Coordinates of C-alpha atoms in Angstrom, one line a residue:
E1004 CA -20.0 1.9 -2.0
K1005 CA -20.4 1.0 -5.6
F1006 CA -23.9 2.3 -5.6
Y1007 CA -22.9 5.6 -3.8
R1008 CA -19.7 6.2 -5.7
Q1009 CA -20.4 4.8 -9.2
V1010 CA -24.2 5.3 -9.6
L1011 CA -25.6 7.9 -7.3
M1012 CA -22.6 10.3 -7.3
Q1013 CA -22.3 10.2 -11.1
F1014 CA -26.0 10.7 -11.5
W1015 CA -26.2 13.7 -9.0
Q1016 CA -23.0 15.3 -10.3
K1017 CA -24.4 15.2 -13.8
R1018 CA -27.7 16.6 -12.7
Y1019 CA -26.6 19.1 -10.0
G1020 CA -22.9 19.7 -10.7
M1021 CA -19.8 18.3 -9.2
T1022 CA -19.8 20.1 -5.8
K1023 CA -23.5 19.9 -5.1
G1024 CA -23.7 16.3 -6.2
F1025 CA -20.7 15.4 -4.1
W1026 CA -22.2 16.9 -0.9
M1027 CA -25.6 15.4 -1.6
V1028 CA -24.1 11.9 -1.7
A1029 CA -22.0 12.5 1.4
G1030 CA -25.1 13.9 3.2
S1031 CA -27.3 11.0 2.2
F1032 CA -24.7 8.5 3.2
A1033 CA -24.5 10.2 6.7
I1034 CA -28.3 10.5 7.2
L1035 CA -28.9 6.9 6.2
T1036 CA -26.7 5.9 9.1
I1037 CA -29.3 4.7 11.6
Q1038 CA -27.9 6.3 14.7
P1039 CA -27.7 10.1 14.9
V1040 CA -24.5 9.9 17.0
L1041 CA -22.8 8.5 13.9
W1042 CA -24.0 11.2 11.5
L1043 CA -20.9 13.4 11.8
P1044 CA -18.4 10.6 11.6
A1045 CA -20.3 9.1 8.7
L1046 CA -20.3 12.5 6.9
C1047 CA -16.6 12.8 7.5
S1048 CA -15.9 9.3 6.2
A1049 CA -18.2 9.9 3.2
V1050 CA -16.2 13.0 2.3
V1051 CA -12.9 11.1 2.5
F1052 CA -14.3 8.2 0.5
G1053 CA -15.6 10.7 -2.1
V1054 CA -12.2 12.3 -2.4
L1055 CA -10.5 9.0 -2.7
I1056 CA -12.7 7.7 -5.4
R1057 CA -11.3 10.3 -7.7
K1058 CA -7.8 8.8 -7.3
Q1059 CA -8.5 5.1 -6.4
H1060 CA -10.5 2.2 -7.7
V1061 CA -13.8 1.5 -5.9
S1062 CA -12.4 -1.7 -4.4
T1063 CA -10.0 0.5 -2.4
I1064 CA -12.9 2.5 -1.1
I1065 CA -14.8 -0.6 -0.2
I1066 CA -11.7 -1.9 1.8
A1067 CA -11.4 1.6 3.5
H1068 CA -15.1 1.5 4.4
A1069 CA -14.7 -2.0 5.9
V1070 CA -11.7 -1.0 8.0
T1071 CA -13.6 2.1 9.2
N1072 CA -16.6 -0.1 10.2
A1073 CA -14.3 -2.6 11.9
L1074 CA -12.7 0.2 13.9
I1075 CA -16.0 1.5 15.0
L1076 CA -17.2 -1.9 16.0
F1077 CA -14.1 -2.9 17.9
V1078 CA -12.9 0.4 19.4
G1079 CA -15.9 2.7 19.5
W1080 CA -18.9 0.4 20.1
Q1081 CA -19.4 1.6 23.7
W1082 CA -20.2 5.1 22.4
V1083 CA -22.5 3.9 19.7
Y1084 CA -24.5 1.3 21.6

């Protein structure tokens, strides 16, 4: 999260503008998810995390990401694997 939100997002937003940089980070986050079935959920969570970073500290986003991963692991694993 720190890399995506504090390094990559800032770099791409400076270079390509706020909106395009935001969507580039969200898209790259989703595509780098190994399994295609998770691309849409990963994109949705990347958008939410991207919005939250404007109002919250990065540690809050890291916790939200961990909770999301735990939910996928314990609730949705049968659809992923």
